[in-house]
mmCIF file of C-alpha atoms in Angstrom:
data_model
loop_
_atom_site.group_PDB
_atom_site.id
_atom_site.type_symbol
_atom_site.label_atom_id
_atom_site.label_comp_id
_atom_site.label_asym_id
_atom_site.label_seq_id
_atom_site.Cartn_x
_atom_site.Cartn_y
_atom_site.Cartn_z
ATOM 1 C CA MET A 1 108.391 28.982 103.378
ATOM 2 C CA THR A 2 111.506 28.274 101.888
ATOM 3 C CA GLY A 3 112.060 25.224 99.560
ATOM 4 C CA GLU A 4 108.616 25.171 98.215
ATOM 5 C CA ASN A 5 107.471 25.549 94.760
ATOM 6 C CA HIS A 6 104.901 28.339 94.311
ATOM 7 C CA ALA A 7 103.448 29.028 91.095
ATOM 8 C CA PRO A 8 103.785 32.581 89.610
ATOM 9 C CA CYS A 9 100.849 34.953 90.063
ATOM 10 C CA THR A 10 98.645 34.529 86.926
ATOM 11 C CA LYS A 11 95.871 37.288 88.054
ATOM 12 C CA PRO A 12 95.878 39.972 85.326
ATOM 13 C CA PHE A 13 95.156 42.758 87.920
ATOM 14 C CA VAL A 14 95.130 44.061 91.212
ATOM 15 C CA CYS A 15 92.344 46.223 93.025
ATOM 16 C CA PHE A 16 93.339 48.731 95.662
ATOM 17 C CA ASP A 17 91.139 50.494 97.808
ATOM 18 C CA PHE A 18 91.503 54.177 97.265
ATOM 19 C CA GLY A 19 90.991 56.282 100.861
ATOM 20 C CA GLY A 20 93.882 54.852 103.042
ATOM 21 C CA VAL A 21 95.710 52.807 100.472
ATOM 22 C CA ILE A 22 96.253 54.588 97.056
ATOM 23 C CA ALA A 23 95.909 58.100 98.880
ATOM 24 C CA GLU A 24 95.885 59.322 102.507
ATOM 25 C CA GLU A 25 92.455 58.803 104.287
ATOM 26 C CA GLY A 26 90.881 62.129 103.342
ATOM 27 C CA PHE A 27 87.663 61.531 104.826
ATOM 28 C CA TYR A 28 88.839 61.906 108.590
ATOM 29 C CA GLN A 29 91.462 64.355 107.845
ATOM 30 C CA GLY A 30 89.218 66.618 105.820
ATOM 31 C CA LEU A 31 86.568 66.594 108.829
ATOM 32 C CA LYS A 32 89.471 67.355 111.248
ATOM 33 C CA ALA A 33 90.409 70.554 109.210
ATOM 34 C CA ILE A 34 86.871 71.392 108.877
ATOM 35 C CA ALA A 35 86.659 71.091 112.809
ATOM 36 C CA HIS A 36 89.940 73.239 113.341
ATOM 37 C CA ALA A 37 88.878 75.920 110.742
ATOM 38 C CA GLU A 38 85.519 76.359 112.560
ATOM 39 C CA LYS A 39 87.149 76.483 115.971
ATOM 40 C CA ARG A 40 85.400 73.061 117.003
ATOM 41 C CA ASN A 41 86.978 70.127 118.842
ATOM 42 C CA PRO A 42 87.912 67.572 116.366
ATOM 43 C CA GLU A 43 87.403 64.661 118.828
ATOM 44 C CA GLU A 44 83.717 65.849 119.110
ATOM 45 C CA PHE A 45 82.993 67.061 115.511
ATOM 46 C CA VAL A 46 84.668 63.886 113.731
ATOM 47 C CA PRO A 47 82.413 61.278 115.615
ATOM 48 C CA LEU A 48 79.248 63.548 115.054
ATOM 49 C CA ALA A 49 80.082 63.430 111.355
ATOM 50 C CA VAL A 50 80.380 59.858 111.300
ATOM 51 C CA LYS A 51 77.090 59.488 113.151
ATOM 52 C CA THR A 52 75.187 61.632 110.954
ATOM 53 C CA ILE A 53 76.717 60.063 107.811
ATOM 54 C CA LEU A 54 75.207 56.721 109.004
ATOM 55 C CA GLN A 55 71.862 58.033 110.332
ATOM 56 C CA THR A 56 71.069 59.783 107.167
ATOM 57 C CA GLY A 57 71.679 56.774 104.975
ATOM 58 C CA TYR A 58 74.108 58.545 102.987
ATOM 59 C CA VAL A 59 76.722 56.014 103.391
ATOM 60 C CA LEU A 60 74.475 53.277 102.114
ATOM 61 C CA GLY A 61 73.161 55.303 99.072
ATOM 62 C CA LYS A 62 69.696 56.323 100.857
ATOM 63 C CA ALA A 63 70.349 59.959 101.265
ATOM 64 C CA SER A 64 72.237 62.508 99.063
ATOM 65 C CA GLU A 65 75.366 64.090 99.617
ATOM 66 C CA ALA A 66 73.457 67.273 100.144
ATOM 67 C CA ASP A 67 70.858 65.536 103.000
ATOM 68 C CA PHE A 68 74.230 64.464 104.682
ATOM 69 C CA TRP A 69 75.563 67.950 104.710
ATOM 70 C CA ALA A 70 72.318 69.542 105.838
ATOM 71 C CA ALA A 71 72.220 67.291 108.512
ATOM 72 C CA LEU A 72 75.445 67.989 109.786
ATOM 73 C CA ARG A 73 75.158 71.700 109.562
ATOM 74 C CA ALA A 74 72.038 71.314 111.758
ATOM 75 C CA GLN A 75 73.705 69.294 114.411
ATOM 76 C CA SER A 76 76.905 71.129 114.336
ATOM 77 C CA GLY A 77 76.154 74.528 113.626
ATOM 78 C CA ILE A 78 78.851 74.827 110.978
ATOM 79 C CA THR A 79 77.744 77.080 108.170
ATOM 80 C CA TRP A 80 80.005 76.006 105.251
ATOM 81 C CA THR A 81 78.198 75.088 101.816
ATOM 82 C CA ASP A 82 78.151 71.718 100.507
ATOM 83 C CA GLN A 83 80.788 72.837 97.914
ATOM 84 C CA GLN A 84 83.200 73.929 100.519
ATOM 85 C CA LEU A 85 82.685 70.807 102.730
ATOM 86 C CA ARG A 86 83.053 68.475 99.565
ATOM 87 C CA GLU A 87 86.279 70.402 98.464
ATOM 88 C CA THR A 88 87.717 70.122 101.913
ATOM 89 C CA ILE A 89 87.246 66.362 102.076
ATOM 90 C CA LEU A 90 88.272 65.640 98.533
ATOM 91 C CA ASN A 91 91.468 67.893 98.908
ATOM 92 C CA HIS A 92 92.729 65.625 101.927
ATOM 93 C CA PHE A 93 92.774 62.650 99.643
ATOM 94 C CA VAL A 94 96.464 62.879 98.925
ATOM 95 C CA PRO A 95 97.673 60.150 96.343
ATOM 96 C CA ARG A 96 100.590 58.141 97.564
ATOM 97 C CA PRO A 97 103.077 58.149 94.742
ATOM 98 C CA SER A 98 104.554 54.814 95.779
ATOM 99 C CA MET A 99 101.239 53.206 95.474
ATOM 100 C CA LEU A 100 100.576 54.778 91.919
ATOM 101 C CA GLN A 101 103.713 53.182 90.876
ATOM 102 C CA LEU A 102 102.500 49.499 92.120
#
């Protein structure tokens, strides 16, 4: 669009999504790490976790994190504690320095 006049941006702020934009997508990467550590096929475990998070209603705020983890343990047979699962997921949200500079 050369030759056109554009007004400067006057917005006082910009919002960025965290997972996948400011940081690596930690949820899926964390689930893959859990699957590998538990010697499970990530191509089966990750979709099971996604199905479970939707079925429990956790993603919509209708169930607690503990409810989600309990359901995932029941369906998958994993034995990790809520704290271990949470930490693994959160540790995979690695901030991208270039995005933080923006």
